[in-house]
Coordinates of C-alpha atoms and ligand atoms in Angstrom, one line a residue:
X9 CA -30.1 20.0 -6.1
X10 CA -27.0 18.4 -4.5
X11 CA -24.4 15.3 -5.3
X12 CA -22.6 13.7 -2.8
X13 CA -20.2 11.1 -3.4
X14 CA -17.9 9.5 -1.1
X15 CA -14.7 7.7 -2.1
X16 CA -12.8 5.0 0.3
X17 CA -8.9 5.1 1.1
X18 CA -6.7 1.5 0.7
X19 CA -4.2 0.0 1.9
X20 CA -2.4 -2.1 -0.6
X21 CA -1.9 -5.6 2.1
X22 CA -0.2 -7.5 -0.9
X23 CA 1.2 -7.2 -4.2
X24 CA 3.2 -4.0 -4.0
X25 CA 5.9 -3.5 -6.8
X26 CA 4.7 -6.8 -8.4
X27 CA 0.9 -5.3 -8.8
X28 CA 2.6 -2.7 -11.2
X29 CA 2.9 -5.7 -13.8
X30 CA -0.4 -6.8 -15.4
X31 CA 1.4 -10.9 -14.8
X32 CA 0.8 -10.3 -10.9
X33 CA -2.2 -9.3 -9.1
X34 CA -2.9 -7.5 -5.9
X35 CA -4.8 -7.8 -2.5
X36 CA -6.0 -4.6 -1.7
X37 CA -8.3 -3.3 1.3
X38 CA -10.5 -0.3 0.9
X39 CA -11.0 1.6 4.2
X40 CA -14.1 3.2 6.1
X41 CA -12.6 6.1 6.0
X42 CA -13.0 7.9 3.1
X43 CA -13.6 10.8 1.1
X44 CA -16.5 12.9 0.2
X45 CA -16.6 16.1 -2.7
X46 CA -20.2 17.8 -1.9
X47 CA -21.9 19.5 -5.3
X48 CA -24.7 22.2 -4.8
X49 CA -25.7 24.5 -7.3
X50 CA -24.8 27.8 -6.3
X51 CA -26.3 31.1 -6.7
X52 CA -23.1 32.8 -8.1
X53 CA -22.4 33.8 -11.7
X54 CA -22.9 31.6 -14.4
X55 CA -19.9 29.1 -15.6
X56 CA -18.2 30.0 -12.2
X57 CA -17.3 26.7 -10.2
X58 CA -15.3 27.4 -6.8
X59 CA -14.2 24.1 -5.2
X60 CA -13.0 24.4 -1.2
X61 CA -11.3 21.9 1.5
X62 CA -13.2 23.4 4.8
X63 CA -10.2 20.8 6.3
X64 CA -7.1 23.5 5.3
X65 CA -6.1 26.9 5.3
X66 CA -6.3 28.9 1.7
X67 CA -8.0 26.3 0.1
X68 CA -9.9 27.3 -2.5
X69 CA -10.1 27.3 -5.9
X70 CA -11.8 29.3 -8.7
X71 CA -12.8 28.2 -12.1
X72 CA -14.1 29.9 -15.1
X73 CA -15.6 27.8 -17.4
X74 CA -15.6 29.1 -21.2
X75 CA -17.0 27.0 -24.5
X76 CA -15.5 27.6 -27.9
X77 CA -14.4 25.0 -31.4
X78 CA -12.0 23.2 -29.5
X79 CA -14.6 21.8 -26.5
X80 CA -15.0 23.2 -23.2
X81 CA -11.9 25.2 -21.4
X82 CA -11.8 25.0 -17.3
X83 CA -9.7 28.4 -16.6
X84 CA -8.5 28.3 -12.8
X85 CA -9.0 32.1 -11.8
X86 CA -6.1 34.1 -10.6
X87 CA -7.5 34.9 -7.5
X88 CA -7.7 31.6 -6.4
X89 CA -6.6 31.9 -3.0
X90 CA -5.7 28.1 -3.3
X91 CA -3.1 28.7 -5.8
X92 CA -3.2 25.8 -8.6
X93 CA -4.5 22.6 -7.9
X94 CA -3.9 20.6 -10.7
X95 CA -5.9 17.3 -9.5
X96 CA -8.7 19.4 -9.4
X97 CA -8.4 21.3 -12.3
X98 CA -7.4 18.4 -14.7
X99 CA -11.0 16.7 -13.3
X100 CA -13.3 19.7 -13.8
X101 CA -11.4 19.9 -17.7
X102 CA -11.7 16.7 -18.6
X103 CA -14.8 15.1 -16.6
X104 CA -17.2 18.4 -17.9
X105 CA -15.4 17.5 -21.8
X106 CA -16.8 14.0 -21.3
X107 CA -20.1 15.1 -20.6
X108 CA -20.5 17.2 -23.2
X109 CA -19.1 14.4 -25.6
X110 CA -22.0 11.9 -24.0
X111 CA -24.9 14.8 -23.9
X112 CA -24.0 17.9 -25.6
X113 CA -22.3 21.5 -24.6
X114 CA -25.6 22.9 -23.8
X115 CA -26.1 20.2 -21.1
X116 CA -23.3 21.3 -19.5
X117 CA -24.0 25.4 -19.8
X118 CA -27.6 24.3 -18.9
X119 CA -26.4 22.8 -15.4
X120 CA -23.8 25.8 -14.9
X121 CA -26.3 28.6 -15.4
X122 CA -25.6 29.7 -11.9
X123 CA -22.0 28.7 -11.2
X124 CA -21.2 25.3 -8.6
X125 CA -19.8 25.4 -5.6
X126 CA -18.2 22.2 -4.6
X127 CA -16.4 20.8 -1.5
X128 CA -13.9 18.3 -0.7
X129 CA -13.5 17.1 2.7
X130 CA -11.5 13.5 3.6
X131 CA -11.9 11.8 6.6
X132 CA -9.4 12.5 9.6
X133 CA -7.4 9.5 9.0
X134 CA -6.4 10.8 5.8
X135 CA -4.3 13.1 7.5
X136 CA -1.8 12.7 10.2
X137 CA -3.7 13.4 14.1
X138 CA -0.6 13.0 15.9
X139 CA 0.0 16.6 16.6
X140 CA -3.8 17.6 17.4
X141 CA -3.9 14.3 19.7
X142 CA -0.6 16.2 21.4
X143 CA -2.6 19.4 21.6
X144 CA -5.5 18.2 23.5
X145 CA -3.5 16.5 25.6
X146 CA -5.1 12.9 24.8
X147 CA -3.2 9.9 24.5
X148 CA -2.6 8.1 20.8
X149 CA -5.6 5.6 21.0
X150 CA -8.7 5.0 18.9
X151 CA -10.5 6.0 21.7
X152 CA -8.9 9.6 21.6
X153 CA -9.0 9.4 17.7
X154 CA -12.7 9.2 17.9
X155 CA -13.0 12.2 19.9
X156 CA -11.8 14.7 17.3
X157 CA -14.0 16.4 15.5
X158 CA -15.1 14.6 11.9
X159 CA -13.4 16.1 9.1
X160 CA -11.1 18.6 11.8
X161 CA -9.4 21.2 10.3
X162 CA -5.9 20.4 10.0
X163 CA -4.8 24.4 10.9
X164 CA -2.7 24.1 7.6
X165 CA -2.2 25.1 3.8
X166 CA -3.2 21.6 2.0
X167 CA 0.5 21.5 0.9
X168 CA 2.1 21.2 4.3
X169 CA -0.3 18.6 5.8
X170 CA 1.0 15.3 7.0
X171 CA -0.6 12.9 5.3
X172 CA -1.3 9.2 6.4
X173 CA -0.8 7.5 2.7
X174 CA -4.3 6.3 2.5
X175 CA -4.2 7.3 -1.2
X176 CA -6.1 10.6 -0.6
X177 CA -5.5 12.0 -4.1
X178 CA -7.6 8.7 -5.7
X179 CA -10.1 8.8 -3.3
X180 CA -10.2 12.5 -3.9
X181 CA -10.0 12.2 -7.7
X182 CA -13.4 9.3 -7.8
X183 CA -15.2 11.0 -5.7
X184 CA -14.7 14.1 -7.8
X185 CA -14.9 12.6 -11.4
X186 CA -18.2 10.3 -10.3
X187 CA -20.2 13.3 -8.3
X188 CA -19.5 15.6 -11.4
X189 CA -20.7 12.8 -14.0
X190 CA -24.0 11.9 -11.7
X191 CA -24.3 16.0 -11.3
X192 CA -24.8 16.5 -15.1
X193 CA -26.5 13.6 -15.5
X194 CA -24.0 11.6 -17.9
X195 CA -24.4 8.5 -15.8
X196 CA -27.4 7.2 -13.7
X197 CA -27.2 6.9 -9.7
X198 CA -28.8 3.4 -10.6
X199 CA -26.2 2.3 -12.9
X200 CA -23.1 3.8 -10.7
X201 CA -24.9 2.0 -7.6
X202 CA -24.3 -1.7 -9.4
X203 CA -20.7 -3.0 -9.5
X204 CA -20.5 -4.3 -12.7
X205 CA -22.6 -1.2 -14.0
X206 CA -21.4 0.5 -17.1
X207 CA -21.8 3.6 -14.8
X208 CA -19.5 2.9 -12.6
X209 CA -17.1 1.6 -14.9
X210 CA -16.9 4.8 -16.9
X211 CA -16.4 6.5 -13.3
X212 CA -13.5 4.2 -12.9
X213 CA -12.0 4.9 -16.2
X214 CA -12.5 8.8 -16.2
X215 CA -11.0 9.0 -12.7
X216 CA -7.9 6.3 -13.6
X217 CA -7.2 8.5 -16.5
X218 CA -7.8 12.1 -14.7
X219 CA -5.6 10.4 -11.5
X220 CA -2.4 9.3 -14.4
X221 CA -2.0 12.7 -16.2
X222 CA -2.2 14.8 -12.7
X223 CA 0.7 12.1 -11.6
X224 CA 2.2 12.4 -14.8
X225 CA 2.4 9.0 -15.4
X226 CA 0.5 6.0 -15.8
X227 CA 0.6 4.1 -12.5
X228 CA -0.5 0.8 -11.4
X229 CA -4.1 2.1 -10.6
X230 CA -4.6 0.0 -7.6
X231 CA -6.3 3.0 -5.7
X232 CA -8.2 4.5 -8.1
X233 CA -10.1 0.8 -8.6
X234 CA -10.4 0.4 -4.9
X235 CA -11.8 3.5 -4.2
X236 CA -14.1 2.3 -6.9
X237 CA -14.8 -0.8 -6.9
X238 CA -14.0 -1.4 -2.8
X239 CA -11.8 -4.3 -1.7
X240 CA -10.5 -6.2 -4.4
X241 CA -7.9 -8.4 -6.0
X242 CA -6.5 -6.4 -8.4
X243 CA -4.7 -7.0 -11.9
X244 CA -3.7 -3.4 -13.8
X245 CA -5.0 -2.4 -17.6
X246 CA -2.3 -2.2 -20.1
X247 CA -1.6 1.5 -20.3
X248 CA -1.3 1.4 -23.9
X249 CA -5.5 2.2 -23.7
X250 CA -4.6 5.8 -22.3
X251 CA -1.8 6.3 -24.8
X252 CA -3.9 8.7 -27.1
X253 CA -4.8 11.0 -23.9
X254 CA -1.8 11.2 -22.2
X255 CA 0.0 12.1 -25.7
X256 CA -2.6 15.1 -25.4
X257 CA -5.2 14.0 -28.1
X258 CA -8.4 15.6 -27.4
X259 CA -10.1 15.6 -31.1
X260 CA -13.8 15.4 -30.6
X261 CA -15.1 12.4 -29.3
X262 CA -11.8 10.9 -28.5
X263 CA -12.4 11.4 -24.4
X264 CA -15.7 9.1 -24.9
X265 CA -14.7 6.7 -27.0
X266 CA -11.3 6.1 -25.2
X267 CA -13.1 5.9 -21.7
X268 CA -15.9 3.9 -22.9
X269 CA -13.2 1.1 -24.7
X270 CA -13.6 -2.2 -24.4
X271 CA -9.2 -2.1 -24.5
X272 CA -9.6 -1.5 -20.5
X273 CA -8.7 -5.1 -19.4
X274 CA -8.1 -4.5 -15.7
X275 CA -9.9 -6.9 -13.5
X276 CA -10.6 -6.5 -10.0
X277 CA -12.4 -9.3 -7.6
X278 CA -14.1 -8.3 -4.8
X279 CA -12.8 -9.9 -1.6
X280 CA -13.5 -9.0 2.2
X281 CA -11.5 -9.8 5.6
X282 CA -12.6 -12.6 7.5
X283 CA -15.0 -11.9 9.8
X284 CA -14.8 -10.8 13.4
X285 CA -11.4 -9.6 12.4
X286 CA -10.2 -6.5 11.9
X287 CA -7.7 -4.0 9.9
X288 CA -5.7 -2.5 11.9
X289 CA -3.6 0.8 10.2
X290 CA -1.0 2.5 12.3
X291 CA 0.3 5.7 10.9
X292 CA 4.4 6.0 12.0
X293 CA 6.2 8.8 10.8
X294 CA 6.9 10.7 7.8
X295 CA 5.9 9.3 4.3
X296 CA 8.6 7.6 2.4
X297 CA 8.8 9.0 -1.5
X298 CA 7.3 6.1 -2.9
X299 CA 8.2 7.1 -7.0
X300 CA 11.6 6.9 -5.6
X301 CA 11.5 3.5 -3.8
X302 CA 9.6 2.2 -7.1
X303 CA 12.1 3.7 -9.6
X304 CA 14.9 1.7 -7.2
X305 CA 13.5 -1.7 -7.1
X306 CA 12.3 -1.2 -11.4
X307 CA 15.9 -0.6 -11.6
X308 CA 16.8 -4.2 -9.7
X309 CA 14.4 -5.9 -11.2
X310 CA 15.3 -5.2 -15.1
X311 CA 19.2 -5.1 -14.0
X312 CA 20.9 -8.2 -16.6
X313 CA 23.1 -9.3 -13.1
X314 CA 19.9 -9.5 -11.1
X315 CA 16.8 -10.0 -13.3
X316 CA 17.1 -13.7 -12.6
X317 CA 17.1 -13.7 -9.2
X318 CA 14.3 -11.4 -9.2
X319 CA 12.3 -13.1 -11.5
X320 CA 12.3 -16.4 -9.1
X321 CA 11.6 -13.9 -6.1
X322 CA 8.4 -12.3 -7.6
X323 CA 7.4 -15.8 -8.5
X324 CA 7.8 -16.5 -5.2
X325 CA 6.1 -13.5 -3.5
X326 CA 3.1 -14.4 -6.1
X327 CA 2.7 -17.3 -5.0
X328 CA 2.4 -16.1 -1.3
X329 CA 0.5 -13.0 -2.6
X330 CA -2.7 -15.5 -4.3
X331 CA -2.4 -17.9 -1.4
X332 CA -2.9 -15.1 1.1
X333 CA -6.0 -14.1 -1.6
X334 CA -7.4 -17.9 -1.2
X335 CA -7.3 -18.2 2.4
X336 CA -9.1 -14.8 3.1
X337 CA -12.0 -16.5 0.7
X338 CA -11.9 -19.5 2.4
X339 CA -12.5 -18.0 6.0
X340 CA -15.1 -16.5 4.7
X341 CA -16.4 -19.4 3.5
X342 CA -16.8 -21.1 6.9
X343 CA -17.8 -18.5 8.7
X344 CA -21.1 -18.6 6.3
X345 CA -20.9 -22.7 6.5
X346 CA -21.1 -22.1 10.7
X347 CA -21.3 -19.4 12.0
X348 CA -21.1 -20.3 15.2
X349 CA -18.1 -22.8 15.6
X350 CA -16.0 -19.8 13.8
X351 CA -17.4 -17.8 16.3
X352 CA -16.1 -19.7 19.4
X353 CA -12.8 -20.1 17.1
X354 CA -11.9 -16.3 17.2
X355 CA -13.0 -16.1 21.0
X356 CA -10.1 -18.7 21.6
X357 CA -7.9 -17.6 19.0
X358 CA -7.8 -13.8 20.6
X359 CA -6.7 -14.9 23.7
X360 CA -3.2 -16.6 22.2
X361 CA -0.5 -15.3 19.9
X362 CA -0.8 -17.0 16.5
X363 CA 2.3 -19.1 16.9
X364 CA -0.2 -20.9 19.0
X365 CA -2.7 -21.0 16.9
X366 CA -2.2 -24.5 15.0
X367 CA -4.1 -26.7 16.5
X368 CA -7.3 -24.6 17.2
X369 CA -7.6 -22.8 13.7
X370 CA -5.6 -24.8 10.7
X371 CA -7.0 -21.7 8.4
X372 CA -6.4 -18.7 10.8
X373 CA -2.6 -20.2 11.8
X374 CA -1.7 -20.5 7.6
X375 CA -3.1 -17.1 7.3
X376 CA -0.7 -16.0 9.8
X377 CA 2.1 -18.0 8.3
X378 CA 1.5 -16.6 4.8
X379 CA 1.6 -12.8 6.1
X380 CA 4.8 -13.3 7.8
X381 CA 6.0 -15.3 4.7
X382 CA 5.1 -12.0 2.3
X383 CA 7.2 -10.0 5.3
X384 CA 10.1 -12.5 4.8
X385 CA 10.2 -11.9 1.4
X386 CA 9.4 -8.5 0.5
X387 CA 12.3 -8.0 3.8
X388 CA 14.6 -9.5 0.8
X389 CA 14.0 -8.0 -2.1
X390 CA 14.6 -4.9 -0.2
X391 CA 17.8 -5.8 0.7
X392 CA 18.6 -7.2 -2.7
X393 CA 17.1 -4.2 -4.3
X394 CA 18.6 -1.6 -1.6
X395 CA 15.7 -0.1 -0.5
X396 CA 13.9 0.3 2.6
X397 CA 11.0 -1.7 2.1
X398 CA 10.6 -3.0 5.9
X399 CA 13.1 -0.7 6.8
X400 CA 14.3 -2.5 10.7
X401 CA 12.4 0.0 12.7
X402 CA 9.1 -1.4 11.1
X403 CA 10.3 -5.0 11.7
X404 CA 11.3 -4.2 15.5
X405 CA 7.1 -2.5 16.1
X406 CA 5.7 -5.3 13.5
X407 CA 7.7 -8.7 15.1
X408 CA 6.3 -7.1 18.6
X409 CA 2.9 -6.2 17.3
X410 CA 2.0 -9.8 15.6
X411 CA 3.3 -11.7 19.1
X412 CA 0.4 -10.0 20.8
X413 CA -2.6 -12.4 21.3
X414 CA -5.0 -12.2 19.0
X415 CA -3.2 -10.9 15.9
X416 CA -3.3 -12.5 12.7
X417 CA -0.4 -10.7 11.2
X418 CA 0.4 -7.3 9.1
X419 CA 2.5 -5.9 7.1
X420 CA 4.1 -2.5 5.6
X421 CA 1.3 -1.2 2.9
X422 CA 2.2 -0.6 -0.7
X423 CA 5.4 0.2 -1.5
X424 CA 6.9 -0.1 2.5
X425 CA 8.9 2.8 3.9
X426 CA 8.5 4.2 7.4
X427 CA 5.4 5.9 7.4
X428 CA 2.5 3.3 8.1
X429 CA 2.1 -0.5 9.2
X430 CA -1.2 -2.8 9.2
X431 CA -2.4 -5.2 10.9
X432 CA -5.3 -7.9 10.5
X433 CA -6.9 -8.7 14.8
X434 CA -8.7 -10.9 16.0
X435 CA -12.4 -9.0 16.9
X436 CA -14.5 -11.2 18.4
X437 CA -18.1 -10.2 19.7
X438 CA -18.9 -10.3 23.8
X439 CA -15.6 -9.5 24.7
X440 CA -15.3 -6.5 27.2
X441 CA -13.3 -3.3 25.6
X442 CA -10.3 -4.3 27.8
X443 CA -10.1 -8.1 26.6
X444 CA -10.1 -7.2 22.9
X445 CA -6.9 -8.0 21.1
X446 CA -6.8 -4.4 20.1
X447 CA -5.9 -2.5 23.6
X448 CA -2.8 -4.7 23.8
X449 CA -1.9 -3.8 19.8
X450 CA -2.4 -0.1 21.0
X451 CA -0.7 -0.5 24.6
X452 CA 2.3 -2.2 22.8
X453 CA 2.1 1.0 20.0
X454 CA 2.0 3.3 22.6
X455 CA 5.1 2.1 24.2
X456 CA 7.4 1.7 21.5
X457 CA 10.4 3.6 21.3
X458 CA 12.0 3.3 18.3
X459 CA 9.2 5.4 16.8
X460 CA 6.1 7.7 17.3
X461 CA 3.1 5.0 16.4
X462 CA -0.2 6.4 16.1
X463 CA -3.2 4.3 15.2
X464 CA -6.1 5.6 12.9
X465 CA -9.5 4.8 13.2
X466 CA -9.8 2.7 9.9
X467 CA -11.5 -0.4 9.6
X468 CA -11.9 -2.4 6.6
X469 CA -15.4 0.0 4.6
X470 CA -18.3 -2.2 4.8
X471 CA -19.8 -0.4 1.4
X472 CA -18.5 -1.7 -2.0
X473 CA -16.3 1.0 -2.9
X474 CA -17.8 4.4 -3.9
X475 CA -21.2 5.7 -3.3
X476 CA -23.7 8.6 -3.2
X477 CA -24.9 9.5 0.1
X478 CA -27.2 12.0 1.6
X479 CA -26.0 14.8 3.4
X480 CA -27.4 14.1 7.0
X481 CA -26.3 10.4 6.5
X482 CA -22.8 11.4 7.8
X483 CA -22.0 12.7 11.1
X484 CA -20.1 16.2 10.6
X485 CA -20.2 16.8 7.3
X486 CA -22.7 19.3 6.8
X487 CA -21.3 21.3 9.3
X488 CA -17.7 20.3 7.7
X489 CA -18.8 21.9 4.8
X490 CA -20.5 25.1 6.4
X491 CA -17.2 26.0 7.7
X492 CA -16.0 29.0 6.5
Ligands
ADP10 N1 -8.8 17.9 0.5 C1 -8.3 18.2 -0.7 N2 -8.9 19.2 -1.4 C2 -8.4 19.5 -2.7 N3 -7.4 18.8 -3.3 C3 -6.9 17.8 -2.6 C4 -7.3 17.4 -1.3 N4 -6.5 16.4 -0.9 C5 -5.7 16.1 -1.9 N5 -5.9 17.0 -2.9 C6 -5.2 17.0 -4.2 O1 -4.4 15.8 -4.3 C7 -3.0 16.1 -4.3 C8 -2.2 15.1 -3.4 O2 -1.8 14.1 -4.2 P1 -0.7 13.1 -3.8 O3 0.5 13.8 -3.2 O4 -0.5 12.1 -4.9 O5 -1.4 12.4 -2.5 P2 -1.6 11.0 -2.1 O6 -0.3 10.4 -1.9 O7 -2.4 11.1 -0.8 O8 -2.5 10.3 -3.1 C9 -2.9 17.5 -3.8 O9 -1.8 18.2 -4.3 C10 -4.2 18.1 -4.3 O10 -4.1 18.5 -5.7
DP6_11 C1 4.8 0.3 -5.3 C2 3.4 0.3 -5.8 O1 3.1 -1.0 -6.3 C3 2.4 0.5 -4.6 C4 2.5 1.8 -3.9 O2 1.5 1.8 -2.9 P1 1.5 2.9 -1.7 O3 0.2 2.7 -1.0 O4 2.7 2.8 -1.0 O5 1.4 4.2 -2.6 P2 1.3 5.8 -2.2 O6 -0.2 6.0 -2.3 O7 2.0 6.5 -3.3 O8 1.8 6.0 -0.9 C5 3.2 1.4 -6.8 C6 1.9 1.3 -7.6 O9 1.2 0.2 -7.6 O10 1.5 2.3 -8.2

């Protein structure tokens, strides 16, 4: 018997910083591409589980399991040719713990009787194609994106791969946590299907408090409940409900009953893009350190000569934030009330920059003004706060990006920094390849000299965050995980 679940990515479009505070909510895209972790039973010894990345060099790990008073200990072999991984390790510990707190130990020594093997593979965009696009000699397009190999290998140790910031430990870490707790049977594939299931919510929860003690701290959580619940507006849980786990307090039951609270108070409400748009991710050069970038603009923002000011500015970039969350609802809402004048609305909007925009498409032109109104202001609190959270390079590729016809607007993601912009296009159906809003995006990206701009192949994940899926379902990945 086998478990598959896959995971999306995100990309935080609004709300970063302020989304860290319960008071302010976020806008935050899940993406298609995604990640999957693969459970088979193996026919190796029993209470052995080896987990392996097919995508990197000297990836794998290897995991004694052993049962005594104290619960169930997950002993990462020496061997391991991975080294430590402690995302990994920290799931198998506390996820198999939880299931033997729901069921019993012998549920969990029952399904181990002949060891698991278990791979994680992410999709390409996870990690940066720039330099395998350079080796094949194939320009940085979609179209060339497309033509790699799903789920390449990246010809690297996990630790020195470039990644793309697509949140690839959370969507790692649900995937995980949900295909282990389906595996052993603690939750039904029937509940975890349904989005307000209790299934999926104790997935959530498990992998939010798995995800915090691997990052050693408790974090806003935005990725972990997209990669769960899909595209959302998000508003955090007061951390206070992990308190008694990340302090280390593993009495019996405790895992259960903390996990299974009614104290989470995080809310998430699912939104989508308009349609016949579409995300648009650009990955730009190395990742900025976003703990660092946070700690900075914390720092501001609780600072007695500047807490005023950025009080009124987070006000301000709330208000834009919700406002950018209404007029995505509202597109969608005429596009359902007719389809087809929206239709004939993108078609002319695509062919015009959105300065243009006004007096075809009220709704589309505020969109765009509320994007670049977000940019304006997030722009200032970087300067305010010193950090570089458009930093001027990103403003140079984004101002030419958004004057291209057809483009609603974009942004830096999460935090900001230099490593990746977005973009929301225009997509409209009938259009040749050539005439879509896209090929001038990438012709512009291609040009730019100020920095090496790579798109991915991301789009905005049609499925409601994560799901189990069949093995044949997705192109590569039984071969993916094959690979020796
Ligand atoms: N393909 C993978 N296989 C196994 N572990 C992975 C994989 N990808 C990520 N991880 C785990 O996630 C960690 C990366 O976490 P982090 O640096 O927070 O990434 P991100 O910023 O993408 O979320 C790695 O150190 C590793 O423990
Ligand atoms: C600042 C933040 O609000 C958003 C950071 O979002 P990013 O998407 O930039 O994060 P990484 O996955 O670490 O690259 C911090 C938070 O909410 O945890």
């Amino acid at each position: 018997m086998s478990t598959i679940v896959s995971a999306p990515g995100k990309v935080l479009a609004a709300g970063g910083y302020l989304v860290l505070d319960q008071q302010y909510p976020g806008v935050v895209i899940s993406t298609s591409s995604r990640f999957y972790t693969v459970i088979q039973a193996s026919l190796g010894s029993a209470n052995q589980i080896v987990v392996r990345s097919p995508q990197f060099n000297q990836a794998e790990w290897r995991y004694t399991v052993t049962y005594n008073a104290a619960g169930i200990q997950v002993n990462p072999q020496e061997d391991s040719i991975g080294g430590k991984n402690k995302f990994v390790h920290l799931a198998l510990q506390h996820t198999l713990n939880l299931v033997s707190e729901i069921h019993s130990v012998a549920r969990v020594q029952e399904r181990l009787f002949n060891g698991l093997d278990i791979a994680a593979v992410g999709d390409n965009d996870f990690y940066s194609q720039r330099a395998q696009l350079e080796s094949l000699g194939l320009p940085r397009t979609t179209e060339s994106l497309s033509r790699i190999t799903p789920f390449c290998h990246n010809g690297v140790k996990l630790t020195d791969v470039h990644k793309t910031g697509m949140g690839s430990s959370a969507a790692l870490i649900t995937s995980l946590v949900s295909a282990l707790l389906l595996h052993f049977s603690a939750i039904t594939e029937t509940d975890f299907a349904n989005l307000e299931g209790d299934g999926r919510r104790l997935a959530h929860n498990a992998a939010q408090f798995v995800h915090c003690l691997a990052q050693g701290k408790v974090g806003s959580g935005f990725d972990v409940s997209s990669a769960v619940f899909g595209s959302q507006i998000y508003r955090r849980f007061g951390p206070a409900v992990l308190d008694p786990l990340m302090k280390g307090e593993f009495a019996a039951g405790t895992l259960k009953s903390v996990l299974n609270s009614s104290a989470w108070d995080y809310s998430f409400r699912p939104i989508q893009l308009p349609p016949l748009t579409r995300l648009v991710l650009a990955d730009v050069e190395a990742g900025s350190d976003t703990p660092s970038l946070v700690g900075k603009v914390l720092k501001w923002r609780g600072h007695e000569d500047s807490c005023e000011t950025a009080k009124d500015l987070w006000t301000q970039i709330d208000e834009s934030n919700q406002s950018l969350a209404r007029q995505l609802d509202a597109l969608s809402q005429s596009y359902v009330q007719n389809k087809y004048v929206y239709e004939e609305t993108i078609r002319q909007l695509a062919s015009l920059p959105a300065q243009e925009w006004e007096s075809i498409s009220k709704a589309f032109y505020d969109l765009h003004q509320t994007t670049q109104r977000i940019r304006n202001l997030m722009r200032r609190m970087g300067d305010l706060a010193g950090v570089e959270i458009e930093p001027e390079q990103q403003t140079h590729l984004l101002d030419k990006s958004i004057q291209q016809a057809g483009v609603v607007g974009g942004g830096v993601p999460g935090a900001g920094g230099y490593d990746a912009i977005w973009l929301l296009i225009c997509s409209p159906p009938g259009l040749s390849d050539e005439q879509q809003p896209l090929r001038q995006v990438e012709s512009v990206w291609s040009t730019f000299d100020e920095s090496n701009v790579t798109p991915l192949l991301a789009q905005e994940s049609v499925a409601k965050g994560a799901r189990v899926v069949q093995l044949d379902e997705i192109p590569g990945l039984k071969e993916a995980i094959q690979r020796q």
